[in-house]
Short mmCIF file of C-alpha atoms and ligand atoms in Angstrom, two decimals:
data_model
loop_
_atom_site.label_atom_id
_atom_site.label_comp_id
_atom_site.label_asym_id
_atom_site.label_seq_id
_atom_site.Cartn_x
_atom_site.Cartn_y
_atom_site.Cartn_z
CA UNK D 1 0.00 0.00 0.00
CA UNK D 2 1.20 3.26 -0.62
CA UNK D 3 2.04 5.58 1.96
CA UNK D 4 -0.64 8.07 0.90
CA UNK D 5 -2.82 5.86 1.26
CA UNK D 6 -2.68 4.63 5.12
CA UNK D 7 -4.86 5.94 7.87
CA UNK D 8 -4.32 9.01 10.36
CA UNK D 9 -3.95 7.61 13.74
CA UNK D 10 -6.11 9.83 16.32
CA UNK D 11 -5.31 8.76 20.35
CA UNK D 12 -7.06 10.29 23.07
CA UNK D 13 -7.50 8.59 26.57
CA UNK D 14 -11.50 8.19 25.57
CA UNK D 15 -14.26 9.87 23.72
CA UNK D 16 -12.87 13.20 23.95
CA UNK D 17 -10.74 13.10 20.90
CA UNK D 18 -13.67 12.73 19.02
CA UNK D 19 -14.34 16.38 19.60
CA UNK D 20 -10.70 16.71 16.86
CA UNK D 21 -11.43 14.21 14.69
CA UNK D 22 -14.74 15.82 13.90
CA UNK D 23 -12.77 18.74 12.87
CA UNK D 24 -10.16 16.37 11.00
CA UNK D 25 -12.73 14.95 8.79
CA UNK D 26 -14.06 18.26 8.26
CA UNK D 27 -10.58 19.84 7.18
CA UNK D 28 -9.72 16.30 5.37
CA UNK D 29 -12.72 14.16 4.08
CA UNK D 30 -10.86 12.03 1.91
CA UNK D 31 -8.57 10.59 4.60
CA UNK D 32 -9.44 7.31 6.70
CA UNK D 33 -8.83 7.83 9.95
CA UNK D 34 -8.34 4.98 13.08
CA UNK D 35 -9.28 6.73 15.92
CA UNK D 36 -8.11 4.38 19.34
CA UNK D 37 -9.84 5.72 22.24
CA UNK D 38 -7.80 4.47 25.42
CA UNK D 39 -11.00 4.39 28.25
CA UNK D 40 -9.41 1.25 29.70
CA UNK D 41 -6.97 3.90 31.07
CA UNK D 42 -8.67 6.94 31.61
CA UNK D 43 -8.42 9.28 33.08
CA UNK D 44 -5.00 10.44 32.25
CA UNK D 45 -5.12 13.47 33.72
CA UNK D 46 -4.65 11.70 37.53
CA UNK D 47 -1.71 9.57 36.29
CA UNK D 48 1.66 10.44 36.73
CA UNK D 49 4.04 12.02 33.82
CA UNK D 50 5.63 8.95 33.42
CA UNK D 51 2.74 6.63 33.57
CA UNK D 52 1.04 8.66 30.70
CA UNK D 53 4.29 9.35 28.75
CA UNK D 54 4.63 5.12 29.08
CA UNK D 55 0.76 4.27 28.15
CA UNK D 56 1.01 6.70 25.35
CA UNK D 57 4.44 5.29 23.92
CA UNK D 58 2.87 1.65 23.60
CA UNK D 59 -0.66 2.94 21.86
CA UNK D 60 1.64 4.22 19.17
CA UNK D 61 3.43 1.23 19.17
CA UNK D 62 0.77 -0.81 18.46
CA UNK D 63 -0.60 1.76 15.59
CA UNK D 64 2.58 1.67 14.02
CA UNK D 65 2.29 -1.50 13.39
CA UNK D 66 -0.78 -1.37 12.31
CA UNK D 67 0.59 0.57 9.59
CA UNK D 68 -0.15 4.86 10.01
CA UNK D 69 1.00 7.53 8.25
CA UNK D 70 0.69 10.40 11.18
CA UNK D 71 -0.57 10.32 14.89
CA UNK D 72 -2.88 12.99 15.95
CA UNK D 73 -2.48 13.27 19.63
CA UNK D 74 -5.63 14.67 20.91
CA UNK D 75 -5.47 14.82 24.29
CA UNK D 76 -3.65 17.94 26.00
CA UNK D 77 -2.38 15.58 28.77
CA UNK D 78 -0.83 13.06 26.66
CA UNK D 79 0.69 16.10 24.42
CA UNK D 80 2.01 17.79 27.43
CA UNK D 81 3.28 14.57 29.14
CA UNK D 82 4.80 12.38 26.01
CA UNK D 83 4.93 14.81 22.77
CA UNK D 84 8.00 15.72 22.86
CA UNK D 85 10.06 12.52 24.09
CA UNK D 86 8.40 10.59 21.17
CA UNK D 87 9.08 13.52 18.55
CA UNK D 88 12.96 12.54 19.85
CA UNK D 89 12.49 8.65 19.88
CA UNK D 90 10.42 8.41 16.31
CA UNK D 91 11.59 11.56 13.96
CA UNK D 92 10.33 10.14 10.84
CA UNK D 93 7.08 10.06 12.51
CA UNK D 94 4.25 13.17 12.22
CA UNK D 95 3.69 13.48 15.45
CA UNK D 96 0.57 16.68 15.50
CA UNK D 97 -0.28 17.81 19.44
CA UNK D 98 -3.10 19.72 20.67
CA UNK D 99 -2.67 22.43 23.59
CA UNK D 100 -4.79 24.67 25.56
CA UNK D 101 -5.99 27.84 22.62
CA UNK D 102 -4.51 30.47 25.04
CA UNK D 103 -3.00 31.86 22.05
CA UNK D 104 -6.56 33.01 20.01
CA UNK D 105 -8.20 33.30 23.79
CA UNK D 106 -5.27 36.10 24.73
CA UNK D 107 -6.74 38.22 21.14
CA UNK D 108 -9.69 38.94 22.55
CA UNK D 109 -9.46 42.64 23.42
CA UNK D 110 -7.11 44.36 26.10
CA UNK D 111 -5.00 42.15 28.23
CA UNK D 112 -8.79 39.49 28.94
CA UNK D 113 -9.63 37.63 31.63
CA UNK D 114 -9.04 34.39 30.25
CA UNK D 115 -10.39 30.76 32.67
CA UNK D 116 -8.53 27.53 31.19
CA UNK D 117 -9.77 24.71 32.25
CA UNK D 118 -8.06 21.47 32.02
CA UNK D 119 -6.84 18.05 33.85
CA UNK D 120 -4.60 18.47 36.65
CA UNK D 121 -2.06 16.74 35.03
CA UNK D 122 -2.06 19.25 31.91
CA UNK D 123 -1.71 22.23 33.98
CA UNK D 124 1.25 20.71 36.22
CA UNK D 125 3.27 20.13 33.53
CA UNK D 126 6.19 22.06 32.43
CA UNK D 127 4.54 22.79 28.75
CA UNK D 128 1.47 24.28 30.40
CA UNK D 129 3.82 26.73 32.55
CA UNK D 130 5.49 28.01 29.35
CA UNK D 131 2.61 28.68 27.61
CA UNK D 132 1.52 30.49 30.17
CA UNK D 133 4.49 32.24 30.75
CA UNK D 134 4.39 33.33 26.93
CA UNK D 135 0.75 34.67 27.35
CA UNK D 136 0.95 35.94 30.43
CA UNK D 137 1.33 40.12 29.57
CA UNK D 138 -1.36 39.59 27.13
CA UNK D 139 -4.17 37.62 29.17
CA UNK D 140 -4.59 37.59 32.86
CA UNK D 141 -4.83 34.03 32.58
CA UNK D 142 -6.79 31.90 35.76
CA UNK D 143 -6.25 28.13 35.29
CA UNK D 144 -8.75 25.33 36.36
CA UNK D 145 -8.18 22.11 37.55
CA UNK D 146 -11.69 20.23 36.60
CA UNK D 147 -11.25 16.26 38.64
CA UNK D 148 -13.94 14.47 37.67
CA UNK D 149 -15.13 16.01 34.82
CA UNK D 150 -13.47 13.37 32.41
CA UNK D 151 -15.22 10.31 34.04
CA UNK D 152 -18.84 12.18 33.93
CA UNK D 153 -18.32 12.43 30.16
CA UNK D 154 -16.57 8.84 29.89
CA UNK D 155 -20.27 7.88 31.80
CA UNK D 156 -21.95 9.82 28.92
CA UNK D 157 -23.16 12.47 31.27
CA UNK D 158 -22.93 15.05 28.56
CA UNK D 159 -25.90 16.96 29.89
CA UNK D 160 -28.45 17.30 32.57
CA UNK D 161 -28.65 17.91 36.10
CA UNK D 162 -25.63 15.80 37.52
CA UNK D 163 -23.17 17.98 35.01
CA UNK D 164 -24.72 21.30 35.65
CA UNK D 165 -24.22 20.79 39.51
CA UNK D 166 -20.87 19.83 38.93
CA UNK D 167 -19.79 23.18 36.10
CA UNK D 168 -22.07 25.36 39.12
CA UNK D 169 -19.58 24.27 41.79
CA UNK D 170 -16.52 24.77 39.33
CA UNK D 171 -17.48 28.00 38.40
CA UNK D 172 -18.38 29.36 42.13
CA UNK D 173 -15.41 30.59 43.41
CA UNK D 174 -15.63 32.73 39.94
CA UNK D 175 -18.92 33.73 40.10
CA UNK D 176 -17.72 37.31 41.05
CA UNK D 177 -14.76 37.72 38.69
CA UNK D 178 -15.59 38.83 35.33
CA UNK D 179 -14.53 36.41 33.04
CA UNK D 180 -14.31 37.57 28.65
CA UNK D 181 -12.90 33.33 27.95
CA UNK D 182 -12.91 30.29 28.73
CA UNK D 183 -10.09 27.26 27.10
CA UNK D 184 -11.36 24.50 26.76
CA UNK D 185 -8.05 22.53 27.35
CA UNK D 186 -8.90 19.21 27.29
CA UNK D 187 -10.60 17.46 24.09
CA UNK D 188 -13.44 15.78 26.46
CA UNK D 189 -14.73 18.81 27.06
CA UNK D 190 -16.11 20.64 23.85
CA UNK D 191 -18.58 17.39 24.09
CA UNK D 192 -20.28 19.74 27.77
CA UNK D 193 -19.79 23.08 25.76
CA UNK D 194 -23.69 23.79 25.30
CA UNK D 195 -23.60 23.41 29.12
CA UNK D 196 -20.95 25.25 29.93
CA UNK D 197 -22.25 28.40 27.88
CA UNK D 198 -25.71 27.74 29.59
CA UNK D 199 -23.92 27.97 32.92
CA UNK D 200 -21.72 31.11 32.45
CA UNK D 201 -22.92 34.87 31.97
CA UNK D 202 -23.88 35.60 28.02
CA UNK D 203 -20.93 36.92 26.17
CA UNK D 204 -18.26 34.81 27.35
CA UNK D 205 -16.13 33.13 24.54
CA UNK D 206 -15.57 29.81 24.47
CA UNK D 207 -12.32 28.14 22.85
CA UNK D 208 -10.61 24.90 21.85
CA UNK D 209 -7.58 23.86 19.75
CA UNK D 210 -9.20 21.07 17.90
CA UNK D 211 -9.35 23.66 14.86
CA UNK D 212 -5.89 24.45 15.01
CA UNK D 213 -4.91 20.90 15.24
CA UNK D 214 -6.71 19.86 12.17
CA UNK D 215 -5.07 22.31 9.88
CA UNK D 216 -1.39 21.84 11.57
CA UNK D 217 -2.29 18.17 10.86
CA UNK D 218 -3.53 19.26 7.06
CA UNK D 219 -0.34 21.55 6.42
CA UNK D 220 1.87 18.82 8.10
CA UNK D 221 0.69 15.87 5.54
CA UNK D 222 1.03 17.95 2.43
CA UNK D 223 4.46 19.36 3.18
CA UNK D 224 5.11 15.82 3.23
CA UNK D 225 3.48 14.93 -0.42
CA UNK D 226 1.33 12.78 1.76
CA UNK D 227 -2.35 14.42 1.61
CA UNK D 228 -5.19 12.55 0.29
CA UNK D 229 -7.10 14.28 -2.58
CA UNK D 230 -9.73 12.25 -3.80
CA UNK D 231 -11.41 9.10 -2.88
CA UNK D 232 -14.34 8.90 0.03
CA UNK D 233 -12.41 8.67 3.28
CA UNK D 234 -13.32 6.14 5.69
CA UNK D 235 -13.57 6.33 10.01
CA UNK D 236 -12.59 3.69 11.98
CA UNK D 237 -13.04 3.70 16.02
CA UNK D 238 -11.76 1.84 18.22
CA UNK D 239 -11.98 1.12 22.12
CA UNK D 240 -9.28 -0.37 24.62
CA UNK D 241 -12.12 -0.97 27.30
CA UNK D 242 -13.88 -3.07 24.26
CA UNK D 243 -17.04 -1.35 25.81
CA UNK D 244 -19.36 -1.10 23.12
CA UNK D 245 -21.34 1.49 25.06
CA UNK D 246 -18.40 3.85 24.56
CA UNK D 247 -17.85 2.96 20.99
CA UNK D 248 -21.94 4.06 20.54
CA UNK D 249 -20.76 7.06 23.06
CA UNK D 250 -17.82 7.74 20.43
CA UNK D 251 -20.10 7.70 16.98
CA UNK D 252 -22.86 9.63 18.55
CA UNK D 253 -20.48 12.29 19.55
CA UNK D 254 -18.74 12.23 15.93
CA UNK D 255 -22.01 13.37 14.86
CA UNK D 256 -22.90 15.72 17.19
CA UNK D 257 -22.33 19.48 15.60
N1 DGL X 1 -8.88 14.27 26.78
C1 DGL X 1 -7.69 14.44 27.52
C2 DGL X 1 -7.11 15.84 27.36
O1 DGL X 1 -7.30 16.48 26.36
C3 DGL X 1 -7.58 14.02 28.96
C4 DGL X 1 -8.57 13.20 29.60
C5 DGL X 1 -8.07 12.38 30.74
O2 DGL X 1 -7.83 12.91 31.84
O3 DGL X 1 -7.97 11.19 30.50
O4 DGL X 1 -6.44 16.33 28.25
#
C-alpha cells in the first residue's frame, strides 16, 4: 500500500478526541482515519508524567504496526506529558499535538480575563507553565483544575442535572470575577460546551484547539506529499475498554455538531 494511502492515527485517553477528529474529517474528508480511544486507562489526567508518557508510547506502538502515516495526539495531557520525548524517539514520525488555545483566547481585546480549564495533570506540567508564561502580559490568565469532569463524560453524562451541579460548583469561586474566555483545554470537554455556555454569563467566549490541530495536521501531511485528494475517506473507532457502550458514546459524539 502506498504511503498516501494509510490511515491518520487519532489517540485520546476516551471519547474526547472525538471532539478533533470531527474537525479532521471536516478539514480532510478524503482521509481514513483509526481513531483508538484508550478508556481502559482513563483518566490520564490523575496519572503520573511517566505513567502517561509510558501508556502513550505503547498505543503508538501498536498503531505503528498497524501501519499509520501520522498520529494525531488529541489529548492535552498526553501532548504535554509524552509529545516531545516521542518527537525525539520516532523523527520520521508526524507526530501533531493539541494544547490549551490560550494563544486566540489572549486576542480577545485588552490584556482578557481568560479561565482555562483542564486536567490536573495538563496544567502541572512544564509545557502548560510556558505557555503560560508566553501569554501571560497579554491575558490575565486563571487556570482550572476540573477532577472528575473526564469520568462524567466517559459515563456519557454530557448533559443534565448531575453535570450542571458539577460546572455550578466549578465555576463558584468565579462567580464574582468577570470572566471575557474560557479554554477549553482538554478534548473531552467541547462534548459539555452547550452546558458550559448555559452555565456562564452571556458573552463569554468559548475556545478549543481542535481547529488548530486539524489544519497543523492538514499543512503537516502535504508538506510531506502525503495528503489525500480524492477518494471517500473512511472512520474507523476503536476502544481499549472493548465497551461497546463507549464505541456508541464515540459515533454519537462524531455526529454531534
Ligand atoms: N482528553 C484528555 C485531554 O485532552 C484528557 C482526559 C483524561 O484525563 O484522561 O487532556
Amino acid at each position: 500500500m502506498e504511503r498516501t494511502d494509510l490511515p491518520i492515527a487519532v489517540l485520546d485517553s476516551g471519547v474526547g478526541g472525538i471532539s478533533v477528529l470531527r474537525e479532521l474529517v471536516r478539514h480532510m474528508p478524503h482521509e481514513d482515519f483509526l481513531y483508538l480511544g484508550d478508556s481502559k486507562n482513563a483518566p490520564y489526567g490523575e496519572k503520573t508524567p511517566e505513567e502517561v508518557l509510558h501508556i502513550t508510547r505503547e498505543n503508538l506502538k501498536m498503531l505503528l504496526a498497524r501501519g499509520i502515516k501520522a498520529l494525531v495526539l488529541a489529548c492535552n495531557t498526553a501532548t504535554g506529558a509524552a509529545a516531545r520525548t516521542l518527537r525525539a524517539e520516532f523523527p520520521d514520525l508526524i507526530l501533531v499535538g493539541i494544547e490549551p488555545a490560550l494563544k486566540p483566547a489572549s486576542l480577545l481585546g485588552d490584556r482578557p480575563r481568560v479561565l482555562v480549564m483542564a486536567t490536573p495533570l495538563t496544567l502541572k506540567q512544564e509545557k502548560f507553565c510556558t505557555l503560560m508564561a508566553r501569554f501571560c502580559d497579554d491575558a490575565e490568565i486563571l487556570p482550572l483544575a476540573c477532577s472528575g469532569l473526564v469520568e462524567l463524560i466517559e459515563a456519557g453524562q454530557t448533559s443534565g442535572e448531575k453535570l450542571e451541579n458539577y460546572l455550578k460548583t466549578l465555576f463558584f469561586p468565579h462567580r464574582d470575577t468577570k470572566i471575557d474566555a474560557v479554554v477549553l483545554g482538554c478534548t473531552h470537554y467541547p462534548h459539555v460546551k452547550e452546558t458550559i455556555a448555559k452555565i456562564l454569563p452571556a458573552g463569554v467566549a468559548i475556545l478549543d484547539g481542535s481547529e488548530g490541530t486539524a489544519r497543523e495536521t492538514r499543512r503537516r501531511l502535504a508538506e510531506k506529499g502525503l495528503l489525500k485528494e480524492s477518494g471517500e475517506g473512511r472512520v474507523t473507532i476503536e476502544n481499549s475498554s472493548g465497551d461497546e457502550r463507549l464505541l456508541s458514546l464515540s459515533r454519537q459524539l462524531l455526529e454531534r455538531e
